[in-house]
XYZ file of C-alpha atoms in Angstrom:
682
model
C 9.111 -3.461 14.312
C 12.591 -4.884 15.540
C 13.804 -0.930 15.460
C 11.336 -0.268 18.542
C 12.105 -3.085 20.375
C 15.886 -2.416 19.943
C 14.803 1.325 22.064
C 15.068 -0.931 24.586
C 18.220 -2.164 24.803
C 19.993 1.357 24.823
C 22.809 1.604 28.192
C 21.323 4.590 29.903
C 24.060 6.957 31.087
C 21.785 8.767 33.860
C 22.828 6.313 36.007
C 20.565 7.093 39.919
C 23.573 7.297 42.924
C 20.006 5.959 45.011
C 22.213 3.528 47.457
C 23.026 5.680 50.326
C 25.620 3.251 51.463
C 27.578 2.593 48.163
C 30.779 4.166 47.560
C 30.718 5.297 44.213
C 33.836 6.572 42.092
C 34.465 10.672 42.573
C 38.510 10.794 41.753
C 38.621 13.663 38.828
C 40.060 11.344 36.271
C 36.749 9.063 36.633
C 34.618 12.601 36.791
C 36.032 13.784 33.791
C 35.417 10.611 31.847
C 32.071 10.534 32.461
C 31.668 14.255 31.361
C 33.587 13.181 28.423
C 30.946 10.256 27.592
C 28.205 12.631 27.976
C 29.090 14.796 25.461
C 29.976 12.087 23.090
C 34.062 12.693 22.834
C 34.890 8.628 23.554
C 38.397 9.461 22.931
C 38.890 11.517 25.308
C 36.708 9.425 28.085
C 39.243 6.550 27.212
C 42.166 8.819 28.029
C 40.924 10.046 31.224
C 39.717 6.086 32.042
C 42.878 4.751 31.318
C 44.751 6.678 34.124
C 41.899 6.065 36.174
C 43.034 2.380 36.482
C 46.859 3.415 36.647
C 45.718 4.594 39.364
C 42.842 2.597 40.695
C 43.525 -0.440 38.811
C 40.518 -2.092 40.418
C 37.731 0.598 40.032
C 35.437 -1.718 38.038
C 33.037 1.439 37.466
C 35.914 2.377 35.365
C 35.897 -0.751 33.782
C 32.597 -0.642 33.044
C 32.313 2.376 31.351
C 35.570 1.333 29.089
C 33.215 -1.376 27.618
C 30.239 0.509 27.331
C 32.492 2.670 25.033
C 34.019 -0.662 23.667
C 29.781 -1.764 22.481
C 29.258 1.332 21.276
C 32.369 1.160 18.966
C 31.391 -2.481 18.464
C 34.464 -3.384 19.325
C 32.966 -7.046 20.893
C 36.824 -8.174 22.072
C 37.109 -5.026 24.602
C 33.827 -4.895 25.365
C 33.567 -8.486 26.829
C 37.139 -8.079 28.401
C 36.763 -5.182 30.202
C 33.115 -5.942 31.425
C 34.612 -9.272 32.924
C 37.070 -7.073 34.895
C 34.079 -4.705 35.819
C 32.286 -7.706 37.455
C 34.837 -9.004 39.022
C 36.184 -5.746 40.762
C 32.346 -4.012 41.639
C 31.033 -4.120 44.941
C 28.467 -7.105 45.237
C 25.941 -5.477 46.978
C 25.585 -2.587 44.154
C 23.036 -4.284 42.523
C 22.117 -1.331 39.986
C 25.562 -1.858 38.390
C 25.548 -5.843 38.675
C 22.406 -5.638 36.676
C 23.912 -2.651 34.074
C 27.039 -4.997 33.508
C 25.490 -8.391 32.871
C 23.288 -6.422 30.238
C 25.917 -4.766 29.060
C 27.161 -8.093 28.130
C 24.422 -9.227 26.740
C 24.585 -6.842 24.782
C 27.917 -7.939 23.491
C 26.959 -11.224 22.824
C 23.991 -10.673 21.128
C 25.836 -8.667 18.556
C 28.276 -11.995 18.435
C 24.919 -14.300 17.689
C 24.942 -15.717 21.065
C 21.676 -15.674 21.914
C 21.628 -18.241 24.813
C 24.569 -16.722 26.829
C 22.682 -13.233 25.666
C 19.377 -14.978 27.756
C 21.622 -15.971 30.738
C 23.385 -12.499 31.071
C 20.365 -11.090 31.337
C 18.851 -13.317 33.527
C 21.809 -12.606 35.617
C 20.820 -9.292 35.097
C 17.105 -9.648 36.122
C 18.149 -11.473 39.243
C 20.412 -8.268 40.250
C 17.175 -6.419 39.669
C 13.608 -7.885 39.075
C 11.768 -5.016 39.053
C 13.831 -3.623 36.027
C 11.173 -4.007 33.181
C 13.689 -2.802 30.533
C 16.017 -6.166 31.521
C 12.434 -7.970 31.260
C 11.817 -6.790 28.131
C 14.749 -7.287 26.354
C 14.866 -11.135 27.515
C 11.406 -11.078 26.451
C 12.709 -9.751 23.087
C 15.717 -12.237 22.619
C 13.146 -15.336 23.997
C 10.945 -13.871 20.749
C 13.820 -14.193 18.440
C 14.313 -17.604 19.311
C 10.850 -18.541 18.749
C 10.338 -19.398 22.199
C 7.450 -17.986 22.646
C 6.103 -19.125 26.543
C 9.149 -17.714 27.398
C 8.786 -14.355 26.045
C 5.249 -14.341 27.132
C 6.345 -14.842 30.649
C 8.381 -12.009 30.651
C 6.422 -9.687 28.831
C 3.460 -10.797 31.951
C 5.799 -9.669 34.490
C 6.658 -6.757 32.964
C 2.300 -6.047 33.137
C 2.612 -6.597 36.410
C 5.243 -4.523 37.582
C 4.447 -1.804 35.485
C 0.506 -2.032 34.535
C 0.430 0.913 32.764
C 3.017 0.839 30.364
C 2.512 -0.827 26.791
C 5.564 -2.104 26.186
C 4.536 -5.567 27.554
C 0.667 -5.775 25.940
C 2.758 -5.073 22.513
C 4.957 -8.336 23.257
C 2.357 -10.168 24.033
C 0.555 -8.994 20.858
C 3.479 -9.328 18.897
C 4.217 -13.373 19.985
C 0.737 -14.147 19.136
C 0.572 -12.239 15.926
C 3.854 -13.680 15.085
C 1.414 -17.756 16.032
C -0.777 -16.446 13.951
C -3.233 -15.787 16.853
C -4.718 -12.965 15.297
C -7.593 -12.329 17.646
C -5.102 -12.587 20.764
C -2.809 -9.720 18.581
C -5.564 -7.734 18.787
C -7.002 -7.795 22.048
C -3.573 -7.452 23.438
C -2.866 -4.173 21.255
C -6.386 -2.930 21.836
C -5.543 -2.988 25.612
C -2.191 -0.913 24.925
C -4.265 1.732 22.698
C -5.987 2.315 25.573
C -3.459 3.088 27.769
C -1.813 5.161 25.059
C -4.184 6.377 22.175
C -1.406 8.719 20.907
C 1.231 6.428 20.614
C 1.770 5.630 16.835
C 3.643 2.242 17.074
C 0.102 0.686 18.176
C -1.564 1.455 15.649
C 1.422 0.025 13.363
C 1.440 -3.215 15.545
C -2.461 -3.642 14.747
C -2.538 -2.346 11.284
C 0.055 -4.805 10.414
C -2.437 -7.765 11.918
C -5.058 -6.309 9.986
C -2.998 -6.264 6.887
C -2.189 -10.391 7.498
C -6.026 -10.830 7.652
C -6.786 -8.707 4.844
C -8.979 -6.298 7.230
C -7.777 -3.253 4.521
C -10.252 -0.570 5.453
C -9.245 -0.994 9.354
C -5.615 -1.013 8.570
C -5.274 2.105 6.430
C -7.637 3.840 9.089
C -5.101 2.600 11.903
C -1.753 3.903 9.600
C -3.126 7.318 8.653
C -3.565 7.693 12.443
C -0.152 6.538 13.564
C 0.982 9.320 10.652
C -1.025 11.914 11.626
C 0.559 11.400 15.026
C 4.100 11.740 13.894
C 4.611 10.898 10.937
C 5.506 7.401 11.449
C 7.964 5.922 9.067
C 6.767 2.503 9.729
C 3.802 3.067 9.156
C 4.880 4.218 5.451
C 6.538 1.259 5.661
C 3.294 -1.078 5.878
C 1.447 1.525 3.351
C 3.763 -0.291 1.085
C 2.053 -3.474 1.759
C -1.070 -2.166 0.572
C -0.110 -2.588 -3.493
C -2.580 -4.418 -5.199
C -6.089 -3.466 -6.638
C -8.382 -2.581 -4.899
C -6.589 -1.956 -1.819
C -3.796 0.223 -3.736
C -6.961 2.599 -4.722
C -8.657 2.850 -1.599
C -5.839 3.782 0.157
C -4.896 6.525 -1.873
C -8.209 7.870 -1.823
C -7.559 7.932 1.928
C -4.699 9.949 1.751
C -6.105 12.401 -1.149
C -8.912 12.727 2.045
C -6.209 14.293 4.059
C -4.351 16.030 1.459
C -7.880 17.844 1.037
C -8.149 18.213 4.487
C -4.743 19.864 4.978
C -3.370 21.200 1.851
C -0.643 22.755 2.840
C 0.605 19.486 5.040
C 3.266 18.013 2.736
C 3.064 14.784 4.459
C 0.459 13.164 2.641
C 1.364 14.695 -0.463
C 4.927 13.030 -0.071
C 3.250 9.780 0.982
C 1.303 9.406 -2.121
C 4.034 10.151 -4.048
C 5.899 7.808 -2.694
C 3.790 4.572 -2.958
C 2.790 5.632 -6.648
C 6.824 5.882 -7.198
C 7.393 2.495 -5.169
C 3.800 0.726 -6.725
C 5.216 1.147 -10.408
C 3.181 4.437 -10.976
C 5.753 6.675 -11.380
C 3.804 8.909 -14.157
C 1.112 9.848 -10.818
C 3.736 10.237 -8.340
C 4.879 13.338 -10.322
C 1.713 15.653 -9.850
C 2.052 14.944 -6.148
C 6.161 15.793 -5.933
C 5.635 18.687 -8.142
C 2.621 20.356 -5.604
C 5.477 20.124 -2.940
C 7.607 22.069 -5.409
C 4.673 24.710 -6.126
C 5.096 25.350 -1.784
C 8.586 24.510 -1.442
C 11.681 24.116 -3.670
C 12.968 21.322 -1.826
C 16.120 19.514 -2.721
C 14.926 15.746 -1.714
C 11.736 16.321 -3.441
C 13.800 16.790 -6.769
C 15.927 13.984 -6.283
C 12.755 12.178 -5.935
C 11.242 13.912 -9.377
C 15.087 12.572 -10.720
C 14.756 9.130 -9.567
C 11.021 9.640 -11.282
C 11.615 10.513 -14.333
C 14.457 8.299 -14.915
C 12.141 5.726 -14.386
C 9.984 6.512 -16.876
C 12.574 7.232 -19.349
C 12.346 10.965 -19.333
C 16.274 11.769 -18.990
C 16.206 15.424 -20.143
C 13.781 16.096 -17.092
C 15.405 13.872 -14.542
C 19.012 15.689 -15.338
C 17.039 18.629 -15.128
C 15.487 17.713 -11.488
C 18.789 16.226 -10.366
C 20.986 19.234 -11.244
C 18.467 21.607 -9.030
C 19.105 18.931 -5.973
C 22.854 19.516 -6.469
C 22.277 23.053 -6.461
C 20.936 23.005 -3.553
C 23.573 20.779 -1.737
C 26.451 20.142 -4.403
C 27.882 17.868 -0.808
C 25.005 15.241 -0.868
C 26.032 11.823 -2.372
C 22.869 9.982 -2.950
C 21.803 12.890 -5.312
C 25.634 12.703 -7.346
C 24.845 9.255 -7.154
C 21.508 9.510 -8.679
C 23.272 11.662 -11.281
C 25.924 8.669 -12.092
C 22.912 6.500 -12.509
C 21.040 8.527 -14.891
C 23.846 9.276 -17.110
C 24.308 5.360 -16.911
C 21.067 4.820 -18.190
C 21.662 7.512 -21.365
C 24.489 5.728 -22.091
C 26.765 8.725 -21.008
C 29.448 6.602 -18.998
C 31.904 9.311 -19.243
C 29.297 11.142 -17.085
C 28.440 8.106 -15.000
C 32.328 7.596 -13.901
C 32.596 11.493 -13.243
C 29.540 11.614 -10.700
C 30.616 8.578 -9.087
C 34.364 10.560 -8.822
C 32.562 13.191 -7.297
C 31.446 11.245 -4.646
C 34.954 9.204 -3.805
C 36.048 13.172 -3.248
C 33.332 14.264 -1.436
C 34.212 11.173 1.179
C 37.061 9.478 1.227
C 36.559 7.817 3.862
C 33.170 6.256 3.781
C 32.968 2.616 1.497
C 29.394 3.585 -0.395
C 31.549 6.399 -2.936
C 34.413 3.628 -3.329
C 31.761 0.692 -4.311
C 29.512 3.324 -6.280
C 32.285 3.948 -8.130
C 33.049 0.629 -8.414
C 29.082 -0.227 -10.049
C 29.818 1.931 -12.639
C 33.348 0.967 -13.332
C 31.495 -2.700 -13.521
C 29.094 -1.395 -15.630
C 31.617 0.362 -18.313
C 33.406 -3.326 -18.542
C 36.615 -1.355 -16.683
C 36.966 -4.331 -14.243
C 40.430 -3.852 -12.774
C 39.072 -0.129 -11.699
C 36.427 -1.651 -10.387
C 38.091 -4.169 -7.975
C 40.406 -1.688 -7.050
C 37.257 0.533 -5.699
C 35.452 -2.731 -4.331
C 38.787 -3.690 -2.289
C 38.899 -0.202 -0.858
C 35.370 -0.048 0.314
C 35.633 -3.844 1.775
C 38.082 -2.416 3.693
C 36.140 0.633 4.985
C 33.067 -1.772 5.800
C 34.056 -5.285 5.798
C 30.257 -6.479 6.571
C 28.469 -4.989 3.510
C 28.075 -8.330 1.711
C 26.976 -7.209 -1.252
C 30.293 -5.419 -2.373
C 31.763 -8.821 -1.952
C 28.742 -9.854 -4.590
C 29.092 -7.271 -7.258
C 33.301 -7.842 -6.710
C 33.097 -11.650 -7.368
C 30.941 -10.777 -10.585
C 34.225 -8.685 -11.550
C 36.732 -11.896 -10.938
C 34.461 -14.187 -12.591
C 34.422 -11.786 -15.934
C 38.393 -11.857 -15.763
C 38.073 -15.356 -14.914
C 40.066 -15.391 -11.912
C 37.866 -18.248 -10.378
C 39.162 -18.968 -7.128
C 39.196 -15.273 -5.957
C 35.712 -15.094 -7.276
C 34.768 -18.114 -5.535
C 36.265 -16.562 -2.209
C 33.966 -13.269 -2.458
C 30.572 -16.036 -2.632
C 31.290 -17.966 0.395
C 31.650 -14.659 2.050
C 28.159 -14.005 0.924
C 27.075 -17.216 1.496
C 28.410 -17.421 5.273
C 27.376 -13.900 5.775
C 23.609 -13.581 4.273
C 22.510 -16.611 6.434
C 18.230 -15.364 6.650
C 16.899 -16.890 3.847
C 13.884 -14.659 3.823
C 15.925 -11.748 3.185
C 18.896 -13.891 1.095
C 19.014 -12.310 -2.090
C 22.946 -11.740 -2.194
C 23.301 -15.406 -1.048
C 20.957 -16.790 -4.012
C 23.047 -15.166 -6.746
C 26.053 -16.324 -4.956
C 24.446 -20.185 -4.851
C 24.257 -19.632 -8.777
C 27.184 -18.580 -9.706
C 28.899 -21.314 -7.194
C 26.830 -23.653 -9.895
C 24.313 -24.309 -6.892
C 20.795 -24.550 -8.650
C 18.645 -25.848 -6.061
C 20.131 -23.517 -3.317
C 20.300 -20.491 -5.200
C 16.270 -21.812 -5.963
C 15.533 -22.086 -2.712
C 16.958 -19.010 -1.275
C 15.110 -17.445 -4.220
C 11.705 -19.037 -3.175
C 11.814 -18.104 0.349
C 12.522 -14.147 -0.188
C 9.728 -14.386 -2.888
C 7.342 -15.712 0.128
C 8.594 -13.247 2.176
C 8.507 -9.970 -0.469
C 6.070 -9.932 -3.803
C 7.559 -6.798 -4.699
C 9.016 -5.251 -8.220
C 12.367 -5.539 -7.018
C 11.741 -9.025 -5.592
C 10.143 -10.360 -8.738
C 12.856 -8.773 -10.985
C 15.506 -10.260 -8.807
C 13.949 -13.323 -9.460
C 13.960 -12.696 -13.208
C 17.996 -12.048 -12.916
C 18.627 -15.337 -11.027
C 16.858 -17.779 -13.793
C 18.578 -15.352 -16.439
C 21.862 -16.811 -14.443
C 20.732 -20.199 -14.247
C 20.086 -20.080 -17.932
C 16.337 -20.743 -17.467
C 14.850 -18.218 -19.794
C 11.327 -18.889 -19.679
C 11.425 -18.900 -16.119
C 13.148 -15.734 -16.101
C 10.728 -14.377 -18.746
C 7.840 -15.075 -16.190
C 8.844 -13.541 -13.780
C 9.997 -10.535 -15.648
C 6.488 -10.189 -16.995
C 5.269 -10.071 -13.297
C 7.282 -7.222 -12.958
C 5.707 -5.265 -15.645
C 2.038 -6.483 -14.479
C 2.635 -4.738 -11.237
C 3.632 -1.461 -13.291
C 6.479 0.496 -14.821
C 10.040 -0.814 -14.100
C 13.383 1.037 -15.135
C 13.660 -0.215 -18.859
C 16.964 1.652 -19.731
C 18.070 -0.493 -16.508
C 16.811 -4.102 -17.757
C 18.361 -3.168 -21.127
C 22.014 -3.181 -19.525
C 21.791 -5.551 -16.704
C 24.708 -7.793 -16.875
C 22.348 -9.856 -15.087
C 20.256 -10.437 -18.417
C 22.940 -11.068 -20.566
C 21.603 -15.345 -21.192
C 18.427 -13.720 -22.068
C 18.662 -10.802 -23.911
C 18.488 -12.678 -27.578
C 15.354 -14.730 -26.402
C 12.372 -14.200 -28.500
C 10.099 -13.558 -25.715
C 11.967 -11.179 -23.862
C 12.372 -9.202 -26.727
C 8.856 -9.341 -26.824
C 8.171 -8.504 -23.780
C 10.301 -5.420 -23.524
C 9.132 -4.315 -26.940
C 5.382 -4.257 -25.198
C 6.856 -2.483 -22.164
C 8.819 0.193 -24.278
C 5.525 1.071 -26.637
C 3.310 1.111 -23.132
C 5.786 3.830 -21.375
C 5.452 5.976 -24.519
C 1.862 6.085 -24.501
C 2.240 6.854 -20.429
C 4.414 9.855 -21.036
C 2.716 11.055 -23.976
C -0.404 11.174 -21.308
C 1.891 12.896 -18.790
C 2.727 15.413 -21.876
C -0.701 15.795 -22.847
C -2.050 16.643 -18.865
C 1.402 18.778 -18.269
C 0.920 21.129 -21.327
C -1.286 23.632 -21.883
C -0.601 24.008 -25.959
C -3.201 22.601 -28.568
C -2.270 20.096 -30.251
C -3.790 18.411 -33.627
C -2.900 15.560 -35.994
C -0.793 15.537 -38.994
C -0.480 11.931 -41.449
C 2.849 12.438 -42.864
C 3.836 9.705 -45.651
C 7.331 8.638 -45.981
C 8.386 6.631 -49.582
C 10.834 3.219 -48.967
C 12.376 0.941 -51.072
C 11.610 -3.384 -50.151
C 14.671 -4.809 -49.419
C 12.964 -8.334 -48.910
C 10.713 -7.744 -45.778
C 12.533 -4.857 -44.716
C 12.009 -0.928 -45.704
C 14.333 1.066 -46.489
C 14.387 5.078 -45.654
C 16.229 8.185 -46.781
C 17.569 10.069 -43.871
C 19.275 12.673 -42.919
C 21.826 11.946 -39.948
C 23.300 15.231 -38.437
C 22.350 16.519 -42.003
C 24.476 14.111 -43.737
C 22.240 12.106 -46.185
C 21.826 8.758 -45.616
C 19.389 5.963 -45.565
C 18.146 3.852 -42.656
C 16.278 0.101 -42.287
C 12.734 0.598 -41.040
C 12.687 -2.061 -37.969
C 9.841 -3.022 -36.154
C 11.921 -5.459 -34.064
C 14.920 -3.915 -33.210
C 14.376 -2.218 -29.973
C 17.410 0.559 -30.079
C 19.006 2.780 -33.245
C 22.518 0.863 -34.532
C 24.956 1.757 -37.024
C 28.308 0.492 -39.069
C 31.615 1.268 -37.565
C 32.145 2.178 -40.867
C 29.684 4.919 -41.042
C 30.288 6.021 -37.217
C 34.149 6.472 -38.605
C 33.178 8.223 -41.716
C 31.280 10.664 -39.843
C 33.725 11.129 -37.190
C 36.475 11.546 -39.537
C 34.411 13.991 -41.809
C 32.717 16.436 -38.781
C 29.321 14.931 -38.728
C 30.140 13.832 -35.597
C 32.335 15.282 -32.760
C 34.175 13.838 -29.518
C 31.559 15.523 -27.474
C 28.929 12.997 -29.736
C 30.839 10.167 -27.867
C 28.902 9.097 -24.646
C 31.470 7.132 -23.068
C 34.719 6.770 -21.950
C 37.676 8.275 -24.618
C 38.737 4.904 -24.647
C 35.858 4.472 -27.359
C 38.286 6.254 -30.052
C 41.621 4.880 -31.252
C 44.593 7.244 -31.851
C 43.370 7.527 -35.580
C 40.282 8.472 -34.864
C 38.250 5.280 -35.553
C 35.088 3.825 -33.705
C 35.289 0.607 -31.568
C 32.561 -1.553 -31.508
C 30.064 -0.875 -28.528
C 30.316 2.974 -28.419
C 27.745 4.433 -27.683
C 27.124 8.253 -29.956
C 24.813 10.910 -29.546
C 22.914 11.772 -32.901
C 22.272 15.490 -32.781
C 19.930 15.486 -35.236
C 17.576 12.817 -36.985
C 14.841 13.517 -39.684
C 13.557 11.973 -42.705
C 9.919 12.697 -44.106
C 10.045 16.091 -42.770
C 9.941 14.605 -39.126
C 13.353 15.688 -36.973
C 14.039 14.477 -33.631
C 16.674 15.858 -31.492
C 19.735 13.702 -29.552
C 18.996 10.506 -30.405
C 21.199 7.654 -28.717
C 23.353 4.850 -31.016
C 25.351 1.967 -30.407
C 28.158 1.138 -33.059
C 28.049 -2.534 -33.500
C 30.733 -4.955 -35.274
C 29.771 -5.806 -38.815
C 31.219 -2.999 -40.697
C 28.122 -4.398 -43.841
C 25.571 -3.328 -41.349
C 22.714 -1.238 -42.194
C 21.305 1.716 -40.502
C 18.537 0.691 -38.089
C 16.437 2.513 -36.474
C 14.468 0.763 -34.007
C 11.756 1.478 -31.397
C 13.348 3.801 -28.949
C 13.514 6.441 -31.962
C 9.924 4.686 -33.707
C 8.172 5.288 -30.638
C 8.579 8.941 -30.024
C 7.277 9.634 -33.997
C 4.049 8.962 -33.665
C 1.526 6.413 -34.831
C 2.984 4.386 -37.929
C 1.618 2.130 -41.056
C 3.015 0.360 -43.291
C 1.377 0.633 -46.873
C 3.235 -1.544 -49.337
C 1.311 -0.732 -51.760
C 2.111 2.420 -52.604
C 5.481 1.862 -50.510
C 5.068 4.828 -48.172
C 5.389 4.964 -44.564
C 2.282 6.561 -42.881
C 2.987 8.135 -39.704
C 0.648 10.162 -37.555
C 2.144 12.650 -35.322
C 0.951 15.576 -33.466
C 2.143 19.350 -34.429
C 1.055 22.352 -32.179
C -2.368 24.379 -33.829
C-alpha cells in the first residue's frame, strides 16, 4: 500500500514557467545543470551548479536543484542546508518554487523520522499553493502514518473537492476507514473510486484487502484476479498470498486455473499459480506450473524458481540441474549464484557453497549483498573470522542493512567476543523498531538475555503474519531461549502448513539447543517420511515408465535392540546398523580414514573444505563425505551423504535419509530378515 502512495512524493522536474512576471535563471551553467539532471547525470549537474553559484551566490533556484540532488542521494544534511539557502534567496512571489522547496524539506524530515516537522513544512507548501493536491495527498499520508485520521481525512476531502474526478482522495479516505476497521465506510469510498476509474488495478487491490479482512473470500478473489488482468499487479499477488488457508486457497487456485484455461498461452496465471503454491508450502504443486511455462519459453527466472522449489523438496540433483540452466542464460545474475550456494550448503558441499558465494563477490565487488551472502556461507562452515571480514565489508557498503549486524553478532558470540556482539545486537534493536515486523530485533533481545522483550516482539510479529517463515522464526527464537517444548510446537505449526526446508532446519544454528530433543526428532522424522512420499508421488505422475513392486529379504544379526546388516560401501565390504531412529548416515573417523587411505574414498568425495583432511590424509570430525555407492541385499543407492563422528568405535549407521529411499521396510524378528518392498521397472 505504501509504495502506491510513495509515487505522490516524487518531486517533478517538469516545472511550469507559468508566472510571466517571475524571472527564473537562464544562464548557461544553470540550464546545463537542468539538462544534466533530466538525463540523470547528477555529478555533472552538481559541477554546473557549483559554477553557477560561484558566479551568482544568491541563486535560490540553483540551491533548490542542488538540494534535490542531495535528496536523491540520501544526503539529508546537505539537502537541508541547501534548501534553507534556497528559501532564503528564492523570490517570495514565486509561490510555485516556494511550495516545491517546502515539499522537498518535508521529504528530508520524513527521511529523518521527524514527521511533525514534515507536516509543518507541508503546511507551508500548501499555504504557498492551496490548490496543489499533491501536497495535500502527501500531508494526508503523513497524518495517516501518525494515526491522526481526522486530520488525514480533512486533507483527502479537500482533494476530492479540488479535483472531484481524482481517485486518490477517495482511496485515502477508504484506507483511513479500513485502518479504523470501519469496513463499510472503506468499501463505500473504494466503490466510488472504481466508478471513477474502473480500470485502475490499485482500487481493486484496496477493496480486496478490505474483503480479506472481513473474510469475504469470493469477492476478494474476484477483485484480485481483475487487478492482475489489468496490469499484472504485484500488489494483487502479495494479497493473494494472504489467502493461504483451506478451503479458500483451493478456491483461489480453482479461479486461477479458470484463467489458465481461458488463455493457455498467457504465462502470467501459470506463474502466479506456481508462486502461490510454492509460498504456501506446496512446492510439489508448484513444479507442474513452472514446467508448463518452460514448455513455451525456457525462461531463466523460471529455472531459478524451479531450482529453489526442487531444493525445498530435497531433490538436489534436479535443483542443481535447474540452477545450472539459469546460469547458462545469465552467469552474472547473483541471485542464481546465491541459489547455487544454498543448494550446495543443503547437500553438505561447503566447498561448492563457498565457491558460488565467491563468484558473487567477483561479479559485484561494490555491492553489499555478495559479501553478506559469502559471510553467511562462511558462518555455516564455522569459519567465523572469514565471515566477520565479509560482514564488515557488507556493513561498510550498506550500513542500514540490520540483518548483517545480527549475523555478525552471532559470529562474535561464537568467538566469545561478547562486547563486540553486544554492540551489534544493540544496533539491531536501535534500528528495528516496528514491533509487528521486528524479526531481527526479537533475536537480538534473545541474544542479550532479555527474554520478555524477545517474546513480546515475537508475539507482535506473529499477530501480523502467520506464514511458515514467521512460524519458523518463532521456533528458532524459542530454541535460542532454551524452550524446547514451545520451539517444537511452532515447528509443528510450520509443517502443518506444508513442506518446509528440512535440510535447512537440520543445519540451522538457531536449532542447536533442541536438535537432540526427542520431540524435535519425532517431528523431523515424520516430515522426512512425508517428503519422501511426496517426491515419490511426483515421480509417479511425471514418469511414464511402468513399475511393479518387488520384495527383497535382507538377513540381519541382532545386537541388543539393533540390527546389523552386511553391505558394500564403494565396493568395500562392511556392515551397518539398521537404525530407524537415526536421521542421517554416519561413520567413525577410523572407517573414513581407512577408506581414504586405501582408495575407497578420494578427495573429490569430501564435500567441504580441504581443512577437513589433515596432512596425513586423516579425516576429521564433522566432515561430510559422499559415498558413491551403497549396496545391501542387492539394493543399490548412489551418492549417499554421510557425516564423520568423533567416536572411533562408532558403527556405520544408515538413518532415514537412506532408508526412505529404498522403499517400505518391515522387520521380521522371527526369521531375522528385513523385508524391503521397492519398485522396479517392468
